[in-house]
Amino acid sequence: MSFSRKTKTVKLILDLFENTSNALSVVELTDTFSKKMNKTTVYRILDRLEEAGELHSFTDKDGLKRYAKNFSKLKGLNEQANHPHFMCQDCGISSCLPIEVSAPSIPNYTINNSEHLYIGHCNECNN
Amino acid sequence: MSFSRKTKTVKLILDLFENTSNALSVVELTDTFSKKMNKTTVYRILDRLEEAGELHSFTDKDGLKRYAKNFSKLKGLNEQANHPHFMCQDCGISSCLPIEVSAPSIPNYTINNSEHLYIGHCNECNN
DNA sequence: ATTTTATTGCAACTGATTTGCATTAAGAAA
DNA sequence: TTTCTTAATGCAAATCAGTTGCAATAAAAT
Ligand SMILES: [Mn+2]
Ligand SMILES: [Mn+2]
Ligand SMILES: [Zn+2]
Ligand SMILES: [Zn+2]
């Protein structure tokens, strides 16, 4: 297993992800925990949590890596199923969408992985 | 118009994109033209060419910005149509796919923009 | 040929992420 | 519980993509 010790810093981050289903960037997390842990620690913990399957990640439009809890835990959806991500151009929140997306088949190409990112206005910012 | 002068550096970059339909990162371009122009110049020319509609761009899985010639020129496809991008995990080449993709509609959400990225093996690396 | 100003080069800077290394602290073993 | 092993952390420095300020250069208009 790639993360073995439940340190206090790991617990803090795990707790945070228990309480949000949004996708958070390292920048947001280091800011939130600036008094509690070093930024390098945040990077390393997220790495390990992803390895361990607790979190998953994607790269947003700005090139920032964002993490969210494993989607199967979030919606009871098939863990294998690929889902898209959303980012609100007003408030900046980012989230996993409970939808299945599929990749097309291209002659002579193999597609192993697909990333779908939608940008627009969230329900909060819409009305 | 946001790019007015056809300087020798602009011509070099334009020529390169005439001869490839791949999506190139600034890193690749600065490398290619390291003896011909400054990296800042590469950044600025790409900016202007995108503004002018000669090129378009997207953010790849590694968070790098990639540019390719305008897709309408590439395939005679509707310029408005959204198309996905592919990246080979073997050779690293990246390209526009001549396919139309559409975004789902999510209740209470507005989707203005969508990015689709497929990762796998290209025809060259496949066989 | 002269003038105007868009474009370039260069050096310094920013912001995200990584790395090396000495120190600390989970948790297994005694 | 105390001791031991080593995973995990903090910190400082490095890396890497991208940006900025400014003086020098060169398109292209006059
Ligand atoms: Mn997700
Ligand atoms: Mn494209
Ligand atoms: Zn919003
Ligand atoms: Zn390939």
Tab-separated table of C-alpha atoms (C1' of nucleotides) and ligand atoms in Angstrom:
chain	number	residue	atom	x	y	z
A	1	MET	CA	0.000	0.000	0.000
A	2	SER	CA	1.379	3.379	-0.833
A	3	PHE	CA	0.111	5.186	2.241
A	4	SER	CA	0.479	3.450	5.513
A	5	ARG	CA	0.581	5.931	8.340
A	6	LYS	CA	-2.447	7.912	9.424
A	7	THR	CA	-0.611	11.018	10.471
A	8	LYS	CA	-2.415	14.090	11.747
A	9	THR	CA	-1.809	15.880	8.470
A	10	VAL	CA	-3.247	12.997	6.476
A	11	LYS	CA	-6.314	13.003	8.726
A	12	LEU	CA	-6.835	16.721	8.192
A	13	ILE	CA	-6.831	16.351	4.435
A	14	LEU	CA	-8.954	13.238	4.496
A	15	ASP	CA	-11.480	15.024	6.706
A	16	LEU	CA	-11.662	17.944	4.331
A	17	PHE	CA	-12.443	15.683	1.408
A	18	GLU	CA	-15.078	13.905	3.481
A	19	ASN	CA	-16.884	17.213	3.779
A	20	THR	CA	-16.725	18.391	0.199
A	21	SER	CA	-17.328	16.754	-3.109
A	22	ASN	CA	-15.624	19.548	-4.975
A	23	ALA	CA	-12.365	19.193	-6.810
A	24	LEU	CA	-9.645	21.160	-5.045
A	25	SER	CA	-6.323	22.375	-6.314
A	26	VAL	CA	-3.155	22.084	-4.287
A	27	VAL	CA	-3.105	25.850	-4.137
A	28	GLU	CA	-6.455	25.923	-2.366
A	29	LEU	CA	-5.368	23.207	0.024
A	30	THR	CA	-2.030	24.742	0.943
A	31	ASP	CA	-3.898	27.942	1.597
A	32	THR	CA	-6.481	26.227	3.803
A	33	PHE	CA	-3.792	24.397	5.754
A	34	SER	CA	-1.054	27.012	5.655
A	35	LYS	CA	-0.863	26.985	9.451
A	36	LYS	CA	-1.185	23.239	9.787
A	37	MET	CA	1.273	21.770	7.336
A	38	ASN	CA	3.917	22.526	4.744
A	39	LYS	CA	2.936	22.820	1.090
A	40	THR	CA	5.337	20.044	0.162
A	41	THR	CA	3.475	17.829	2.581
A	42	VAL	CA	0.185	18.655	0.884
A	43	TYR	CA	1.627	17.666	-2.484
A	44	ARG	CA	2.952	14.405	-1.098
A	45	ILE	CA	-0.183	13.442	0.775
A	46	LEU	CA	-2.368	14.051	-2.261
A	47	ASP	CA	-0.008	11.925	-4.310
A	48	ARG	CA	-0.308	9.055	-1.888
A	49	LEU	CA	-4.059	9.345	-1.473
A	50	GLU	CA	-4.448	9.161	-5.219
A	51	GLU	CA	-2.137	6.157	-5.401
A	52	ALA	CA	-4.194	4.505	-2.719
A	53	GLY	CA	-7.415	5.144	-4.618
A	54	GLU	CA	-8.917	7.507	-2.057
A	55	LEU	CA	-8.741	10.458	-4.420
A	56	HIS	CA	-8.602	10.996	-8.153
A	57	SER	CA	-7.338	13.972	-10.107
A	58	PHE	CA	-7.478	15.848	-13.366
A	59	THR	CA	-5.831	18.881	-14.900
A	60	ASP	CA	-8.045	21.925	-15.157
A	61	LYS	CA	-8.156	24.576	-17.873
A	62	ASP	CA	-5.482	26.616	-16.087
A	63	GLY	CA	-3.139	23.656	-15.996
A	64	LEU	CA	-3.663	23.153	-12.269
A	65	LYS	CA	-4.045	19.670	-10.917
A	66	ARG	CA	-7.284	19.179	-9.029
A	67	TYR	CA	-8.192	16.400	-6.633
A	68	ALA	CA	-11.563	15.063	-5.543
A	69	LYS	CA	-12.677	12.073	-3.534
A	70	ASN	CA	-12.987	8.893	-5.471
A	71	PHE	CA	-16.112	9.153	-7.517
A	72	SER	CA	-17.419	5.720	-6.628
A	73	LYS	CA	-17.623	6.891	-3.040
A	74	LEU	CA	-19.266	10.080	-4.183
A	75	LYS	CA	-22.171	8.728	-6.138
A	76	GLY	CA	-22.138	4.981	-5.981
A	77	LEU	CA	-21.313	5.064	-9.643
A	78	ASN	CA	-19.228	2.392	-11.283
A	79	GLU	CA	-15.667	3.183	-10.313
A	80	GLN	CA	-14.425	2.319	-13.759
A	81	ALA	CA	-16.900	4.644	-15.443
A	82	ASN	CA	-15.317	7.756	-16.802
A	83	HIS	CA	-16.952	10.986	-15.718
A	84	PRO	CA	-16.508	14.605	-16.801
A	85	HIS	CA	-15.516	17.597	-14.700
A	86	PHE	CA	-17.060	20.991	-14.432
A	87	MET	CA	-15.584	24.373	-13.603
A	88	CYS	CA	-17.572	27.523	-12.946
A	89	GLN	CA	-16.095	30.543	-14.649
A	90	ASP	CA	-17.738	32.822	-12.089
A	91	CYS	CA	-17.024	31.381	-8.651
A	92	GLY	CA	-14.251	29.018	-9.682
A	93	ILE	CA	-15.635	25.929	-8.007
A	94	SER	CA	-14.891	22.696	-9.737
A	95	SER	CA	-16.694	19.399	-9.408
A	96	CYS	CA	-17.160	15.918	-10.751
A	97	LEU	CA	-20.291	15.406	-12.806
A	98	PRO	CA	-22.370	12.266	-12.111
A	99	ILE	CA	-22.582	11.368	-15.759
A	100	GLU	CA	-20.909	8.689	-17.788
A	101	VAL	CA	-18.947	9.768	-20.805
A	102	SER	CA	-17.418	7.587	-23.449
A	103	ALA	CA	-14.594	8.002	-25.884
A	104	PRO	CA	-15.125	7.559	-29.619
A	105	SER	CA	-13.285	4.846	-31.450
A	106	ILE	CA	-10.735	6.051	-33.962
A	107	PRO	CA	-9.425	3.695	-36.632
A	108	ASN	CA	-5.854	2.569	-35.875
A	109	TYR	CA	-5.832	4.440	-32.571
A	110	THR	CA	-6.128	3.058	-29.080
A	111	ILE	CA	-7.769	5.270	-26.500
A	112	ASN	CA	-6.944	4.362	-22.935
A	113	ASN	CA	-8.064	7.392	-21.082
A	114	SER	CA	-10.231	10.421	-21.694
A	115	GLU	CA	-10.643	13.733	-19.970
A	116	HIS	CA	-13.753	15.839	-20.325
A	117	LEU	CA	-13.879	19.319	-18.927
A	118	TYR	CA	-16.872	21.618	-19.121
A	119	ILE	CA	-16.670	25.294	-18.366
A	120	GLY	CA	-19.648	27.468	-17.608
A	121	HIS	CA	-21.859	28.678	-14.792
A	122	CYS	CA	-22.788	26.537	-11.817
A	123	ASN	CA	-26.268	26.377	-10.325
A	124	GLU	CA	-25.305	28.856	-7.601
A	125	CYS	CA	-23.965	31.448	-10.011
A	126	ASN	CA	-26.630	30.866	-12.607
A	127	ASN	CA	-29.721	32.305	-11.031
B	1	MET	CA	-6.058	42.992	-36.412
B	2	SER	CA	-3.943	41.700	-33.580
B	3	PHE	CA	-0.977	40.707	-35.684
B	4	SER	CA	0.115	43.143	-38.294
B	5	ARG	CA	3.739	42.664	-39.150
B	6	LYS	CA	5.010	39.610	-41.002
B	7	THR	CA	8.386	39.453	-39.343
B	8	LYS	CA	10.879	36.717	-40.103
B	9	THR	CA	10.131	35.035	-36.798
B	10	VAL	CA	6.398	35.051	-37.490
B	11	LYS	CA	7.047	33.513	-40.900
B	12	LEU	CA	9.146	30.755	-39.391
B	13	ILE	CA	6.416	29.761	-36.983
B	14	LEU	CA	3.682	30.056	-39.572
B	15	ASP	CA	5.703	27.873	-41.933
B	16	LEU	CA	6.112	25.224	-39.296
B	17	PHE	CA	2.386	25.048	-38.687
B	18	GLU	CA	1.785	24.860	-42.420
B	19	ASN	CA	3.799	21.690	-42.461
B	20	THR	CA	2.311	19.916	-39.491
B	21	SER	CA	-1.175	19.384	-38.243
B	22	ASN	CA	0.037	18.365	-34.821
B	23	ALA	CA	-0.533	20.351	-31.684
B	24	LEU	CA	2.752	21.755	-30.426
B	25	SER	CA	3.684	23.032	-27.009
B	26	VAL	CA	5.676	26.200	-26.523
B	27	VAL	CA	8.426	24.050	-25.091
B	28	GLU	CA	8.737	22.120	-28.345
B	29	LEU	CA	8.697	25.316	-30.381
B	30	THR	CA	11.291	27.152	-28.303
B	31	ASP	CA	13.445	24.089	-28.658
B	32	THR	CA	12.997	23.928	-32.418
B	33	PHE	CA	13.754	27.621	-32.804
B	34	SER	CA	16.260	28.043	-29.996
B	35	LYS	CA	18.811	29.420	-32.456
B	36	LYS	CA	16.317	31.532	-34.367
B	37	MET	CA	14.351	33.418	-31.732
B	38	ASN	CA	13.857	34.051	-28.047
B	39	LYS	CA	11.356	31.992	-26.073
B	40	THR	CA	9.476	35.138	-25.092
B	41	THR	CA	9.042	35.853	-28.768
B	42	VAL	CA	7.602	32.400	-29.315
B	43	TYR	CA	5.064	32.954	-26.540
B	44	ARG	CA	4.077	36.310	-27.940
B	45	ILE	CA	3.777	35.184	-31.540
B	46	LEU	CA	1.603	32.228	-30.580
B	47	ASP	CA	-0.585	34.556	-28.570
B	48	ARG	CA	-1.080	36.826	-31.517
B	49	LEU	CA	-1.642	34.042	-34.015
B	50	GLU	CA	-4.347	32.646	-31.783
B	51	GLU	CA	-5.929	36.067	-31.403
B	52	ALA	CA	-5.886	36.396	-35.166
B	53	GLY	CA	-7.572	33.037	-35.603
B	54	GLU	CA	-4.650	31.360	-37.335
B	55	LEU	CA	-4.088	28.961	-34.451
B	56	HIS	CA	-6.117	27.537	-31.611
B	57	SER	CA	-4.979	26.061	-28.326
B	58	PHE	CA	-5.830	23.758	-25.461
B	59	THR	CA	-4.263	22.603	-22.212
B	60	ASP	CA	-2.896	19.078	-22.287
B	61	LYS	CA	-2.806	16.473	-19.540
B	62	ASP	CA	0.509	17.801	-18.249
B	63	GLY	CA	-0.884	21.300	-17.979
B	64	LEU	CA	1.054	22.497	-21.013
B	65	LYS	CA	-0.602	24.798	-23.509
B	66	ARG	CA	-0.591	23.347	-27.021
B	67	TYR	CA	-1.229	25.125	-30.287
B	68	ALA	CA	-2.378	23.809	-33.643
B	69	LYS	CA	-3.457	25.433	-36.843
B	70	ASN	CA	-7.051	26.462	-36.972
B	71	PHE	CA	-9.076	23.330	-37.422
B	72	SER	CA	-11.280	24.737	-40.164
B	73	LYS	CA	-8.158	25.061	-42.292
B	74	LEU	CA	-7.138	21.571	-41.322
B	75	LYS	CA	-10.196	19.622	-42.294
B	76	GLY	CA	-12.734	21.952	-43.782
B	77	LEU	CA	-14.810	21.269	-40.731
B	78	ASN	CA	-17.187	23.857	-39.351
B	79	GLU	CA	-14.995	26.304	-37.493
B	80	GLN	CA	-17.497	26.580	-34.675
B	81	ALA	CA	-17.664	22.814	-34.149
B	82	ASN	CA	-15.913	21.640	-31.035
B	83	HIS	CA	-13.377	18.898	-31.608
B	84	PRO	CA	-11.385	16.671	-29.255
B	85	HIS	CA	-7.638	16.335	-28.939
B	86	PHE	CA	-5.481	13.279	-28.794
B	87	MET	CA	-2.148	12.610	-27.170
B	88	CYS	CA	-0.028	9.511	-27.660
B	89	GLN	CA	1.397	8.181	-24.426
B	90	ASP	CA	4.231	6.536	-26.338
B	91	CYS	CA	5.665	9.104	-28.720
B	92	GLY	CA	4.037	12.160	-27.166
B	93	ILE	CA	2.583	13.566	-30.359
B	94	SER	CA	-0.637	15.448	-29.961
B	95	SER	CA	-3.240	16.209	-32.580
B	96	CYS	CA	-6.701	17.480	-33.285
B	97	LEU	CA	-9.274	14.812	-34.054
B	98	PRO	CA	-11.623	15.431	-36.999
B	99	ILE	CA	-14.694	14.562	-34.973
B	100	GLU	CA	-17.445	16.691	-33.558
B	101	VAL	CA	-18.078	16.426	-29.842
B	102	SER	CA	-20.873	17.958	-27.858
B	103	ALA	CA	-21.397	18.756	-24.203
B	104	PRO	CA	-24.292	17.263	-22.246
B	105	SER	CA	-26.896	19.524	-20.746
B	106	ILE	CA	-26.944	19.628	-16.960
B	107	PRO	CA	-30.011	20.935	-15.119
B	108	ASN	CA	-29.375	24.409	-13.673
B	109	TYR	CA	-25.917	24.563	-15.227
B	110	THR	CA	-24.772	26.498	-18.249
B	111	ILE	CA	-21.956	25.015	-20.289
B	112	ASN	CA	-20.128	27.484	-22.469
B	113	ASN	CA	-17.057	25.570	-23.392
B	114	SER	CA	-15.869	21.996	-23.346
B	115	GLU	CA	-12.502	20.335	-23.660
B	116	HIS	CA	-12.077	16.715	-24.648
B	117	LEU	CA	-8.753	15.016	-24.392
B	118	TYR	CA	-8.042	11.411	-25.306
B	119	ILE	CA	-4.897	9.613	-24.308
B	120	GLY	CA	-3.660	6.413	-25.881
B	121	HIS	CA	-1.574	5.066	-28.728
B	122	CYS	CA	-1.386	6.707	-32.122
B	123	ASN	CA	-1.458	4.809	-35.410
B	124	GLU	CA	2.332	4.987	-35.658
B	125	CYS	CA	2.956	3.556	-32.213
B	126	ASN	CA	0.132	1.079	-32.392
B	127	ASN	CA	1.378	-1.437	-34.904
C	1	DA	C1'	14.887	58.235	-46.907
C	2	DT	C1'	12.433	59.242	-42.672
C	3	DT	C1'	9.250	58.320	-39.255
C	4	DT	C1'	6.250	55.604	-36.460
C	5	DT	C1'	5.462	52.016	-33.484
C	6	DA	C1'	4.857	46.903	-33.538
C	7	DT	C1'	7.974	43.421	-32.468
C	8	DT	C1'	11.919	41.452	-30.456
C	9	DG	C1'	15.729	40.156	-27.051
C	10	DC	C1'	17.195	39.895	-22.642
C	11	DA	C1'	17.119	39.648	-17.873
C	12	DA	C1'	14.517	39.430	-13.995
C	13	DC	C1'	10.365	37.730	-11.969
C	14	DT	C1'	6.249	34.826	-10.729
C	15	DG	C1'	3.763	30.740	-9.387
C	16	DA	C1'	3.238	25.819	-9.355
C	17	DT	C1'	5.598	21.733	-8.484
C	18	DT	C1'	9.804	18.922	-7.261
C	19	DT	C1'	13.958	17.437	-4.820
C	20	DG	C1'	17.504	16.595	-1.186
C	21	DC	C1'	18.295	16.065	3.288
C	22	DA	C1'	18.098	16.303	8.125
C	23	DT	C1'	14.437	15.772	11.744
C	24	DT	C1'	10.184	13.878	13.577
C	25	DA	C1'	6.816	10.688	14.806
C	26	DA	C1'	3.628	6.547	13.445
C	27	DG	C1'	3.239	2.063	14.735
C	28	DA	C1'	5.662	-2.563	14.978
C	29	DA	C1'	8.572	-5.137	17.925
C	30	DA	C1'	10.550	-6.073	22.233
D	1	DT	C1'	5.618	0.975	27.943
D	2	DT	C1'	9.908	1.704	26.037
D	3	DT	C1'	12.703	0.942	21.931
D	4	DC	C1'	13.392	0.634	17.142
D	5	DT	C1'	12.550	1.158	12.270
D	6	DT	C1'	11.510	3.926	8.650
D	7	DA	C1'	7.490	6.426	6.607
D	8	DA	C1'	6.325	11.062	6.725
D	9	DT	C1'	7.348	15.861	7.402
D	10	DG	C1'	9.500	20.634	7.201
D	11	DC	C1'	12.449	23.598	5.136
D	12	DA	C1'	15.292	25.559	1.755
D	13	DA	C1'	16.782	25.349	-2.748
D	14	DA	C1'	15.935	24.038	-7.378
D	15	DT	C1'	13.147	23.442	-11.570
D	16	DC	C1'	10.000	24.630	-15.153
D	17	DA	C1'	6.372	27.017	-17.668
D	18	DG	C1'	4.951	31.318	-18.389
D	19	DT	C1'	5.069	36.676	-17.711
D	20	DT	C1'	6.785	41.479	-17.449
D	21	DG	C1'	9.527	45.821	-18.076
D	22	DC	C1'	12.307	48.109	-20.919
D	23	DA	C1'	15.597	49.409	-24.223
D	24	DA	C1'	16.933	48.172	-29.036
D	25	DT	C1'	15.364	46.762	-33.622
D	26	DA	C1'	12.970	46.543	-37.859
D	27	DA	C1'	8.411	46.301	-40.469
D	28	DA	C1'	5.857	49.174	-43.269
D	29	DA	C1'	3.548	53.596	-43.845
D	30	DT	C1'	4.498	58.329	-45.296
E	1	MN	MN	-13.841	13.510	-10.828
E	2	MN	MN	-7.567	21.296	-32.058
E	3	ZN	ZN	-20.233	29.227	-9.676
E	4	ZN	ZN	2.604	7.689	-30.896
